[in-house]
Structure formats: structure tokens, C-alpha cells
PDB file of C-alpha atoms in Angstrom:
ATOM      1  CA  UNK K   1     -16.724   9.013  45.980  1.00 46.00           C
ATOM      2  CA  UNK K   2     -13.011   8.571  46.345  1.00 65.00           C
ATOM      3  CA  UNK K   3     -11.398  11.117  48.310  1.00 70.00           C
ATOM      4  CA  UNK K   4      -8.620  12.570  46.295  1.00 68.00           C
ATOM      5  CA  UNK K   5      -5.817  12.996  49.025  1.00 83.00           C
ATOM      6  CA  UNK K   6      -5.772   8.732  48.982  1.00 88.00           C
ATOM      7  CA  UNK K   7      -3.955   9.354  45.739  1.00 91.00           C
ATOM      8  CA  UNK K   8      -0.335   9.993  46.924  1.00 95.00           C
ATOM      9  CA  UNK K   9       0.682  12.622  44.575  1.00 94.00           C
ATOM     10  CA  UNK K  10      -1.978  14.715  45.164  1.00 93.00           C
ATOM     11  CA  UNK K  11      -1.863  14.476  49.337  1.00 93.00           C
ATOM     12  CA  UNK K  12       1.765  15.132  48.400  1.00 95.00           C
ATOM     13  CA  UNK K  13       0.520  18.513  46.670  1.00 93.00           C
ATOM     14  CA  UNK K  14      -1.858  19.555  49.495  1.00 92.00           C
ATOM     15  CA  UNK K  15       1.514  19.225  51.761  1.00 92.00           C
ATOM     16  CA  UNK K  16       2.373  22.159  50.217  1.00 92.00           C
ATOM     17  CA  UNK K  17       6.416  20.991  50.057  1.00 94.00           C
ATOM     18  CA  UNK K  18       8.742  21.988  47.546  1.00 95.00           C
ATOM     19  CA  UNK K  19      11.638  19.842  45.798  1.00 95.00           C
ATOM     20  CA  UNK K  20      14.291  22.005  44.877  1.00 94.00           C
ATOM     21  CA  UNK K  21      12.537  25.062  45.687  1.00 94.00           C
ATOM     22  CA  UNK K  22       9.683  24.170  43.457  1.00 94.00           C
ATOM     23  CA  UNK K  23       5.996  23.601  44.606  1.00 94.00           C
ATOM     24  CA  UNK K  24       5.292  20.425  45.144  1.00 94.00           C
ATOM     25  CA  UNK K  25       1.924  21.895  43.468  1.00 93.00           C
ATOM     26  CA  UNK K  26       3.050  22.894  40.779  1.00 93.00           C
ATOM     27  CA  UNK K  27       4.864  19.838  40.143  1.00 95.00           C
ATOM     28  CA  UNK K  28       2.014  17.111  40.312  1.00 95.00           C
ATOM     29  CA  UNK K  29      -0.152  19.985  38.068  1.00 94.00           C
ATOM     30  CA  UNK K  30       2.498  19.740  35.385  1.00 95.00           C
ATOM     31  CA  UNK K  31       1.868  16.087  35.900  1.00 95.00           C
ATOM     32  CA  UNK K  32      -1.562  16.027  35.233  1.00 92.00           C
ATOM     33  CA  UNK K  33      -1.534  18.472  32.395  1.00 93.00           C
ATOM     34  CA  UNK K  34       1.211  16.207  30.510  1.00 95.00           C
ATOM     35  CA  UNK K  35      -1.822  13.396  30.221  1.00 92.00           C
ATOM     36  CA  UNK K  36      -4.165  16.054  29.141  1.00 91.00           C
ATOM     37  CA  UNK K  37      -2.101  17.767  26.543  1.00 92.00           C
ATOM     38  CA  UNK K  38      -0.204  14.468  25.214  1.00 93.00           C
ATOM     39  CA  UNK K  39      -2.720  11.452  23.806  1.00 93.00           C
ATOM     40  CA  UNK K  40       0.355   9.497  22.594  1.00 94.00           C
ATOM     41  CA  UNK K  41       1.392   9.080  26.017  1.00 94.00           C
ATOM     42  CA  UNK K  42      -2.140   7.801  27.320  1.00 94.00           C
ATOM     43  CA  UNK K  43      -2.447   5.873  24.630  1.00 94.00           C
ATOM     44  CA  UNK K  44       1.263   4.120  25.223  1.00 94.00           C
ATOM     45  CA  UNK K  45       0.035   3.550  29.146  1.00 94.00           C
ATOM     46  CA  UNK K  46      -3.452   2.239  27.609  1.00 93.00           C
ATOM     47  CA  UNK K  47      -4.072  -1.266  29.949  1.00 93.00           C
ATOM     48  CA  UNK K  48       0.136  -0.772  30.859  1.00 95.00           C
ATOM     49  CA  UNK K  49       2.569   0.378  33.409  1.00 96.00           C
ATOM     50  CA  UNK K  50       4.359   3.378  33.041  1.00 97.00           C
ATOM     51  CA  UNK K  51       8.150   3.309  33.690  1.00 97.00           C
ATOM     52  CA  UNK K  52      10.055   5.520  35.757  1.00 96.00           C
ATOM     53  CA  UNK K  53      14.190   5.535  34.907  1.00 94.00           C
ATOM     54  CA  UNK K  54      14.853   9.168  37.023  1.00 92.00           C
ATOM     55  CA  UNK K  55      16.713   9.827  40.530  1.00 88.00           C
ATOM     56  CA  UNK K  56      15.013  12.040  43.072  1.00 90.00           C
ATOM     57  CA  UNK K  57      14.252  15.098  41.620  1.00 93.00           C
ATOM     58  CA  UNK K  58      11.513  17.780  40.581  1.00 95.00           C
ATOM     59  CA  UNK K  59      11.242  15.948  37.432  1.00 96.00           C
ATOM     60  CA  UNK K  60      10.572  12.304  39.231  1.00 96.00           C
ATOM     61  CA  UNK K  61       8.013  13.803  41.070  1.00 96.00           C
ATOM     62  CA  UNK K  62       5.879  14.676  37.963  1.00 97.00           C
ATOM     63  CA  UNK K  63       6.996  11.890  36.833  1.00 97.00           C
ATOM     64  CA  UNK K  64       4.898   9.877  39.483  1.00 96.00           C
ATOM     65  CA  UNK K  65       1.764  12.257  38.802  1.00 95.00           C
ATOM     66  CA  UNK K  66       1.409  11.407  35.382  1.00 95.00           C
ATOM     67  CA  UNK K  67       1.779   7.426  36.297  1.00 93.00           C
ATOM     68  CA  UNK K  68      -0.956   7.801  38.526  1.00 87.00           C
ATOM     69  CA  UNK K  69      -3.974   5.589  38.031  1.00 85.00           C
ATOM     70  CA  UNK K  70      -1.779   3.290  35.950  1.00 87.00           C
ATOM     71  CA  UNK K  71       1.257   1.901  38.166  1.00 91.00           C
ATOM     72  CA  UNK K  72       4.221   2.564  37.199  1.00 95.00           C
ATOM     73  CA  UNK K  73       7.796   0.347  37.559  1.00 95.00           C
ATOM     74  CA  UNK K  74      10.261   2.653  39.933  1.00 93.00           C
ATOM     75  CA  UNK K  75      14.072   1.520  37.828  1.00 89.00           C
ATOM     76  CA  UNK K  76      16.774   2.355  40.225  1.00 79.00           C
ATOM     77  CA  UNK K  77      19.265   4.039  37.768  1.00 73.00           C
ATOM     78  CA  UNK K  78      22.426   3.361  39.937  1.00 70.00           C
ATOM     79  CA  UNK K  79      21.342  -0.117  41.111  1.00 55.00           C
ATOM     80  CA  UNK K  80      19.844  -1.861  38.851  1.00 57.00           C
ATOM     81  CA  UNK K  81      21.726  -5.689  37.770  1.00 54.00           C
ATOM     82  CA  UNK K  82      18.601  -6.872  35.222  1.00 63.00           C
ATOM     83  CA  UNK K  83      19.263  -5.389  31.890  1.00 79.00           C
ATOM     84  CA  UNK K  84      16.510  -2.742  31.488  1.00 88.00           C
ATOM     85  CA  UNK K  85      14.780  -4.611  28.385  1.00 89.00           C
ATOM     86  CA  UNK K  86      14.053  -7.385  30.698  1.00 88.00           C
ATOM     87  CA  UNK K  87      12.438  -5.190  33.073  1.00 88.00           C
ATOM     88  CA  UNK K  88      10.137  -3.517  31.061  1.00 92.00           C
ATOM     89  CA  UNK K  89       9.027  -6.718  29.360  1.00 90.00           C
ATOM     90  CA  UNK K  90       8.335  -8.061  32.723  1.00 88.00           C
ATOM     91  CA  UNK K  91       6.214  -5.434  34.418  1.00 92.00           C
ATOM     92  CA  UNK K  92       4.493  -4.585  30.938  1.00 94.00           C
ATOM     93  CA  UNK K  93       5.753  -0.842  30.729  1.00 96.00           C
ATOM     94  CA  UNK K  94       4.253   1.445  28.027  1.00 97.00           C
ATOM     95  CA  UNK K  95       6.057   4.084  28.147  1.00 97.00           C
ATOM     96  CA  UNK K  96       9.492   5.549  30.112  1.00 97.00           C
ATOM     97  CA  UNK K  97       9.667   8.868  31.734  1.00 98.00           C
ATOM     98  CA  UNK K  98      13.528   9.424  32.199  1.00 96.00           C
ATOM     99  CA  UNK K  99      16.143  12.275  31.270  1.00 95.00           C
ATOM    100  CA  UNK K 100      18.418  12.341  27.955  1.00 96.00           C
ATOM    101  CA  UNK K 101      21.438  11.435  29.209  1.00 92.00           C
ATOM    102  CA  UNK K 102      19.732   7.604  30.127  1.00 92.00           C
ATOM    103  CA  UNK K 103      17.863   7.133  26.789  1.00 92.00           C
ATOM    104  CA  UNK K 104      20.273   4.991  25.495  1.00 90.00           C
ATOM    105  CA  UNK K 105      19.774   2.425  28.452  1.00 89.00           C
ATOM    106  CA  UNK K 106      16.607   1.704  26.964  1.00 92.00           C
ATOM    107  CA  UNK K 107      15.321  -0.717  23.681  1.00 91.00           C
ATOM    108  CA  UNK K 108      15.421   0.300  20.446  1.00 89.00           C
ATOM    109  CA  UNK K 109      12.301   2.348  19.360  1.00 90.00           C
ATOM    110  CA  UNK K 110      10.458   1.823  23.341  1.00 95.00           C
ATOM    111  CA  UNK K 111       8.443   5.604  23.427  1.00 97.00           C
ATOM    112  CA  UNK K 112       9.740   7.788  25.805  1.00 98.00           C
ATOM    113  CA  UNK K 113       9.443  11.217  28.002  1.00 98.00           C
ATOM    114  CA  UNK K 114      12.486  13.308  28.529  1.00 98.00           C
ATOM    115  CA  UNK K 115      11.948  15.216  31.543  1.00 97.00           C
ATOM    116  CA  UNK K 116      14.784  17.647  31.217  1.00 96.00           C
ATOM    117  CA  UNK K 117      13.111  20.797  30.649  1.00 96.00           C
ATOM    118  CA  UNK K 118      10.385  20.077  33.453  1.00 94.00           C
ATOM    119  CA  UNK K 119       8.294  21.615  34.770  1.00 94.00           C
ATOM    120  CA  UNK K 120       8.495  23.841  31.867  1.00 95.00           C
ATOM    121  CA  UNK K 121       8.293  20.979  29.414  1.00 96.00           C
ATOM    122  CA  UNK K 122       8.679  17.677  28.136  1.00 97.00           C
ATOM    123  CA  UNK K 123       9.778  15.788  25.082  1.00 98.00           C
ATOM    124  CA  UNK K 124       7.713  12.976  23.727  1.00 97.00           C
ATOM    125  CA  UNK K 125       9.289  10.497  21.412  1.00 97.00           C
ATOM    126  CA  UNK K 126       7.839   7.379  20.287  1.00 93.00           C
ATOM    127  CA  UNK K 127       9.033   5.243  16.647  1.00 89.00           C
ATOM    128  CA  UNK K 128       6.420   8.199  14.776  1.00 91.00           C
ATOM    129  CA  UNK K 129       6.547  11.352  16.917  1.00 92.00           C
ATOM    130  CA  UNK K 130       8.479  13.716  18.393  1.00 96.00           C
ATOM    131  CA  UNK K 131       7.097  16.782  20.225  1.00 96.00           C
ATOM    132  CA  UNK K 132       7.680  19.205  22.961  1.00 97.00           C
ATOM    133  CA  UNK K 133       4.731  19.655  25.425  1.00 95.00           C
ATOM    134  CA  UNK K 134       4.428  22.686  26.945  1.00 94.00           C
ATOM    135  CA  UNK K 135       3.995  21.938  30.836  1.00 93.00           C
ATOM    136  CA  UNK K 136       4.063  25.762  31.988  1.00 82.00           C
ATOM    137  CA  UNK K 137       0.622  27.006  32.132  1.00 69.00           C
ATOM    138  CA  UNK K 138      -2.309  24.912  33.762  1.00 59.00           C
ATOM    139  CA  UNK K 139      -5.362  25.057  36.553  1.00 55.00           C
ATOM    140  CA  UNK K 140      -5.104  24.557  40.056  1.00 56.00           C
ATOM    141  CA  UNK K 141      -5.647  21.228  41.311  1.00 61.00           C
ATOM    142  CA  UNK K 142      -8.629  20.672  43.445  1.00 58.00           C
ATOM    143  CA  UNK K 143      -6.838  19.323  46.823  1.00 59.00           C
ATOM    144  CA  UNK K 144      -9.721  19.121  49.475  1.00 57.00           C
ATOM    145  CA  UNK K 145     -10.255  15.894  51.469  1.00 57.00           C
ATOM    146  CA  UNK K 146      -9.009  14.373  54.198  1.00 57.00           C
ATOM    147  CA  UNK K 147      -5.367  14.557  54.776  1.00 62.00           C
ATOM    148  CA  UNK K 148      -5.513  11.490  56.461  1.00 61.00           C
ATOM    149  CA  UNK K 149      -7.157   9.664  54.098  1.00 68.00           C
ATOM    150  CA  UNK K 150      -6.408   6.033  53.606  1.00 66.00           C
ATOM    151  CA  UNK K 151      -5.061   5.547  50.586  1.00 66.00           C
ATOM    152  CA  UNK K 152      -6.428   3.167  47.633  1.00 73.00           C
ATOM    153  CA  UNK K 153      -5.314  -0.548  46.913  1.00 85.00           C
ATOM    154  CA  UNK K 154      -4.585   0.277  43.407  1.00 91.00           C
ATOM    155  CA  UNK K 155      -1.176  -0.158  42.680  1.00 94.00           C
ATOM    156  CA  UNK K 156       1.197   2.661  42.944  1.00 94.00           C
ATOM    157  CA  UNK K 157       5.012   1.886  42.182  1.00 94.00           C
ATOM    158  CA  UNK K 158       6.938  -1.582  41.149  1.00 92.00           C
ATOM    159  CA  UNK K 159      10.050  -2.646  41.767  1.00 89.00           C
ATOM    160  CA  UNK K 160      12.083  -5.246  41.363  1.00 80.00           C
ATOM    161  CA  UNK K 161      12.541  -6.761  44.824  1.00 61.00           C
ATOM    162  CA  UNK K 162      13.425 -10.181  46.141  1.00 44.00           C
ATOM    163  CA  UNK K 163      13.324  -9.944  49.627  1.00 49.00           C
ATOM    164  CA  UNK K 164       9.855  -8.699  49.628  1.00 46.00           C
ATOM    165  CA  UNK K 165       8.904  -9.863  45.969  1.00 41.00           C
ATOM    166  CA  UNK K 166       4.844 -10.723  45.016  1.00 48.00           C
ATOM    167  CA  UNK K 167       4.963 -11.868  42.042  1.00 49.00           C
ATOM    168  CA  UNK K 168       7.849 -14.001  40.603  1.00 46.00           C
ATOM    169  CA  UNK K 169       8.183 -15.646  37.016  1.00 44.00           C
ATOM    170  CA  UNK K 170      10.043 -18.702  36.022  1.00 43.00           C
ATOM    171  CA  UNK K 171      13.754 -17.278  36.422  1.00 50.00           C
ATOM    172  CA  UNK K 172      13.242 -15.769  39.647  1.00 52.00           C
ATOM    173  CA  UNK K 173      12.891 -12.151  38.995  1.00 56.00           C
ATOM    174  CA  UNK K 174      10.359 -10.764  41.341  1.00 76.00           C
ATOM    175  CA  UNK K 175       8.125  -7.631  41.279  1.00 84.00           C
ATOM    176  CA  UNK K 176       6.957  -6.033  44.209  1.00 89.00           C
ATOM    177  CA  UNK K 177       3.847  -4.482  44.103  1.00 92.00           C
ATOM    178  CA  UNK K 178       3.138  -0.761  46.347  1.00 94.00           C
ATOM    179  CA  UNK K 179      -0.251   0.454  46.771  1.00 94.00           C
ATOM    180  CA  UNK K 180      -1.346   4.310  47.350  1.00 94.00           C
ATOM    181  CA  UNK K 181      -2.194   2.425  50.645  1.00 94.00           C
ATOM    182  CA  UNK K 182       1.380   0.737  51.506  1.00 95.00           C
ATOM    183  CA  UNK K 183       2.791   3.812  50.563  1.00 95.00           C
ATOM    184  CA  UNK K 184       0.510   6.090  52.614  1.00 94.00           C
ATOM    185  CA  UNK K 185       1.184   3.657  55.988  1.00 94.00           C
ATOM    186  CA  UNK K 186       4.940   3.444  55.159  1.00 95.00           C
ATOM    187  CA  UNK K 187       5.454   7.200  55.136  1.00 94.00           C
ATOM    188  CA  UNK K 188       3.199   8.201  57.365  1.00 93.00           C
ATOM    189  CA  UNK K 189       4.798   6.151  60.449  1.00 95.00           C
ATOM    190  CA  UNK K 190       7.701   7.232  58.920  1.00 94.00           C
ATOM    191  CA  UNK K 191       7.250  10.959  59.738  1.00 92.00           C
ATOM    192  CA  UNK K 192       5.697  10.198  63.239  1.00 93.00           C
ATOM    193  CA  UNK K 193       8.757   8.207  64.008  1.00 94.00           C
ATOM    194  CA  UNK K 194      11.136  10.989  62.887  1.00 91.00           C
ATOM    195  CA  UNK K 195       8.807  13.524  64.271  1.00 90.00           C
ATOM    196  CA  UNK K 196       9.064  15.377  60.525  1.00 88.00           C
ATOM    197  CA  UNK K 197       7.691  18.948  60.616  1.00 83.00           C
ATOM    198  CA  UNK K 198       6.570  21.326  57.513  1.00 82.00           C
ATOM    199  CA  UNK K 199       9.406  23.592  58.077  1.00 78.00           C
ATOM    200  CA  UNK K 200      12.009  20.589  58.138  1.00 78.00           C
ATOM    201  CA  UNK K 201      14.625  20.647  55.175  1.00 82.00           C
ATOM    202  CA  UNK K 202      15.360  16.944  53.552  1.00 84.00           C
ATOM    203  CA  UNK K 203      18.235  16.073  51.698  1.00 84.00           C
ATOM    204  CA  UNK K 204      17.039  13.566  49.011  1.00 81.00           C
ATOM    205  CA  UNK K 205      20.589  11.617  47.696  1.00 70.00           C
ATOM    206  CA  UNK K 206      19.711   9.851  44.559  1.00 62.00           C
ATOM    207  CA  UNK K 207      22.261   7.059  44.425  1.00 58.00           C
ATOM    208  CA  UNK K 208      20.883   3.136  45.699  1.00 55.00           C
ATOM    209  CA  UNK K 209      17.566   4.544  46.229  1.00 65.00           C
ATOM    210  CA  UNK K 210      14.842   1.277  46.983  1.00 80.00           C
ATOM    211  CA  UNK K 211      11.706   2.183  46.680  1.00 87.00           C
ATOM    212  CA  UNK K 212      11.599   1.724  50.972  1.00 89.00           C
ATOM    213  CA  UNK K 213      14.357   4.684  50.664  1.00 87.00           C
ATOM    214  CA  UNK K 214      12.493   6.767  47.978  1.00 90.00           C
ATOM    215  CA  UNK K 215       9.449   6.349  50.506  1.00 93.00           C
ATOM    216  CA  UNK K 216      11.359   7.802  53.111  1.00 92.00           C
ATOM    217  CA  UNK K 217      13.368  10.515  51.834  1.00 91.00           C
ATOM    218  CA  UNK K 218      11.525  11.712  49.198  1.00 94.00           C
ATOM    219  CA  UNK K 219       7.678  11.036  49.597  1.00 95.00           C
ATOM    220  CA  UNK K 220       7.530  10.858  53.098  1.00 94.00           C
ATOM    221  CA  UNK K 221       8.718  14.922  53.889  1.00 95.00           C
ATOM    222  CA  UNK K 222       6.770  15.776  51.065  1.00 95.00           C
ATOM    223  CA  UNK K 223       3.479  14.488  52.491  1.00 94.00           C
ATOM    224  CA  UNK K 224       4.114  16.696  55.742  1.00 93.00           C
ATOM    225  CA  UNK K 225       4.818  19.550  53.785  1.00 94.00           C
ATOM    226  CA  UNK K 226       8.661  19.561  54.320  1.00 94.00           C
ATOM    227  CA  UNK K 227      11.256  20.981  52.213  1.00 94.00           C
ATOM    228  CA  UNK K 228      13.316  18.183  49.828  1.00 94.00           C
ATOM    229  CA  UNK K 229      17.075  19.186  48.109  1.00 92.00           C
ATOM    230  CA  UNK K 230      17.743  16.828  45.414  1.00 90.00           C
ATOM    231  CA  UNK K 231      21.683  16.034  44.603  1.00 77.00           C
ATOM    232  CA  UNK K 232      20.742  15.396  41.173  1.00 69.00           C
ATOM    233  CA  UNK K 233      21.824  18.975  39.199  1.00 57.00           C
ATOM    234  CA  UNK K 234      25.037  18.071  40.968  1.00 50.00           C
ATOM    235  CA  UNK K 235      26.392  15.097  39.905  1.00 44.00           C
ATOM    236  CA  UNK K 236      26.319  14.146  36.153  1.00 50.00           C
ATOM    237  CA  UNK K 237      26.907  10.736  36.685  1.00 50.00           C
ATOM    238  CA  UNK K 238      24.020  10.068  38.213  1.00 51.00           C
TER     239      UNK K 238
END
């Protein structure tokens, strides 16, 4: 049986870290109970990526729980040069998970989840629906296992990438691929070569984030438990 902690979202929850001053806990729950209350959104991720257009933040962080088991493409909202459209076509997205402010960014009629209200709720809008989930009230995840589990080889996060790109199509835009493993490894020696503690506080900035940044930053303090302050309620042009 798989142990659950070699999901990253939930060894993030049994850190027992907060993001804003909000359980990391309570974020990846709201996660989970977004696929259980909302069948339009499984059904857009059916045999797809999900897509993730959001800076560090509480709301990126369910974000990432709900993606899990299905990959999802990590769009750097200050960064990114390829016109979304292309993107999504590329890595086969489903569905977006972003705030309101960025929907416009995106194609005509692609679903979407507005995260603004999270944890407390979310929007779903596709070309026939638009509802408000109700995210508040859920059951505890189950979080025993090994905290230093290895992590699976399923896929994780996307990005575009060049320098470190593993897949490429025929005008040279490249995808690179991050498993629960890679992502595991990566933070992992990055919080034993920063010596990061549970009682550390992180500042998480959420311009030019690469995934390699997100890893450290954001993930990485989270899986030991630490503390994470987000700049993105304070800037809105992020």
C-alpha cells in the first residue's frame, strides 16, 4: 500500500505549517473536499493536467491538493513569455485554478476555479456552470506514515523550462516534468542545507517564482512544519 506522506501535499499537512496563519491542514482538506463536492471539476481533469495560474499563497496551496494524482502545469503569473493558450494546449490542461483578477489571461470558454474566497470557497465556471462550493466544513485527513517517505514517480508539477526541459515539441517549447519524488529530494536537502526548523518563519515573495524557487520557499518550510508569509494580499499587481 502506498504510504500517504509520499504524496507532497499531504506530508506538507502532517508538517503541521501554516501559510498566512492558516493550517497547512486545513488547507490541503479544503483541497480534497473541492474534488469531492465538485464532479465538473473531476470530470474537466478526467485523463488531463490541471493548471495552476496563482502566486504563493493559501489559495495555491489548495490549489496543489486538488491537482494531486493528476499533474498539474505550475504558470508563473509574472514570468511567463508563451501566451497562456499555448501552454495549456501543450501540457493538455483541463481545468485552471487561478484568482479573478487573471481570468482574462486565459481562452475563451477554458473552465475555471477562482480561488478568491478560499479556504472558505471556490467558484467553478465552465461554458454551462457556474457555482460556489462551499470549502468550509470537512473531515480530518488521515496523515500517518512515514515522514520520510520517498515520494512517488507520478508526476507532480510542470513547467515550462528549457534549461532542464523533458519533453520538447517541434518549436522548442519544453516541459519539465516534477515527480512527488524530485520534489520530496529537492526540498528535503533543501531544509538540511538551511538547517530549517518548525518554528522558523518564511517569507514566500511571489514575483519570478520557478518551480526550483516555489520548491524552496514555499514547499520546502512547509514540509518541516515552518511558518510561510505570502506577499500576495499586498500587492495587487501581482
Amino acid at each position: 500500500m502506498t504510504d500517504p506522506l509520499s504524496l507532497v501535499t499531504l506530508a506538507i499537512a502532517a508538517g503541521g505549517g501554516t501559510v498566512d496563519g492558516i493550517a497547512s491542514t486545513q488547507l490541503v482538506g479544503a483541497g480534497v473536499t473541492l474534488l469531492q463536492r465538485a464532479a465538473p471539476v473531476v470530470r474537466a481533469l478526467s485523463g488531463r493536467r490541471a493548471a495552476i495560474l496563482l502566486p504563493p499563497s493559501p489559495a495555491l496551496l489548495i490549489a496543489l491538493s486538488a491537482a494531486t494524482g493528476r499533474g498539474a502545469l505550475y504558470i508563473n503569473p509574472i514570468a511567463t513569455i508563451e501566451p497562456i493558450a499555448t501552454l495549456l494546449h501543450q501540457a493538455e490542461v483541463g481545468l485552471v485554478f487561478t484568482w479573478a483578477r487573471w481570468v482574462d489571461r486565459l481562452p475563451s470558454d477554458f473552465p475555471f476555479v477562482l480561488l478568491d474566497d478560499a479556504p472558505a470557497s471556490a467558484r467553478i465556471v465552465t461554458s454551462t456552470l457556474d457555482r460556489v462550493v462551499d470549502l468550509g466544513a470537512h473531515f480530518g485527513l488521515a496523515l500517518e506514515g512515514d515522514r520520510d517517505a520517498e515520494g512517488l514517480a507520478e508526476e507532480w508539477l510542470a513547467s515550462v523550462d528549457d534549461d532542464n526541459a523533458t519533453t520538447r515539441d517541434d518549436d522548442g517549447h519544453s516541459l519539465h516534468s516534477w515527480s512527488h519524488y524530485d520534489v520530496l529530494v529537492a526540498a528535503r536537502a533543501h531544509n538540511a542545507a538551511h538547517t530549517v526548523r518548525s518554528s522558523d518563519m518564511h517569507t514566500a515573495i511571489a514575483a519570478h517564482s520557478t518551480v526550483a524557487q516555489l520548491i524552496a520557499a514555499f514547499v520546502a518550510p512547509l514540509l518541516a512544519g515552518g511558518h510561510v508569509h505570502t506577499t500576495s494580499t499586498l500587492r495587487d499587481d501581482l
